[in-house]
């Protein structure tokens, strides 16, 4: 125990050099970048799962727009009968 008392405290608490401080700052920046990338990836995955449900709704909406457009065109061209839509197979 007496040998520990002879060792001055500043040996244990030596200040780190500037290069070590720079390394720790670089490591912090790397960790922050990694964290941001993971957050973006998580957001993208969440959005991807939402997008998977969209095409069926989007496709039906587009079918309605095409039907309305064909009706409008047939009316404008003088043909009062409604033409069949392009997506009539559904």
mmCIF file of C-alpha atoms in Angstrom, residues 1 10 23 26 29 45 69 75 84 90:
data_model
loop_
_atom_site.group_PDB
_atom_site.id
_atom_site.type_symbol
_atom_site.label_atom_id
_atom_site.label_comp_id
_atom_site.label_asym_id
_atom_site.label_seq_id
_atom_site.Cartn_x
_atom_site.Cartn_y
_atom_site.Cartn_z
ATOM 1 C CA UNK A 1 0.000 0.000 0.000
ATOM 2 C CA UNK A 10 -1.123 12.998 -12.202
ATOM 3 C CA UNK A 23 -8.990 10.545 -32.837
ATOM 4 C CA UNK A 26 -13.177 11.480 -35.407
ATOM 5 C CA UNK A 29 -18.179 11.813 -35.914
ATOM 6 C CA UNK A 45 -37.682 0.518 -44.778
ATOM 7 C CA UNK A 69 -60.617 10.536 -70.139
ATOM 8 C CA UNK A 75 -68.173 12.924 -75.972
ATOM 9 C CA UNK A 84 -64.734 0.917 -73.612
ATOM 10 C CA UNK A 90 -60.435 -5.969 -64.598
#
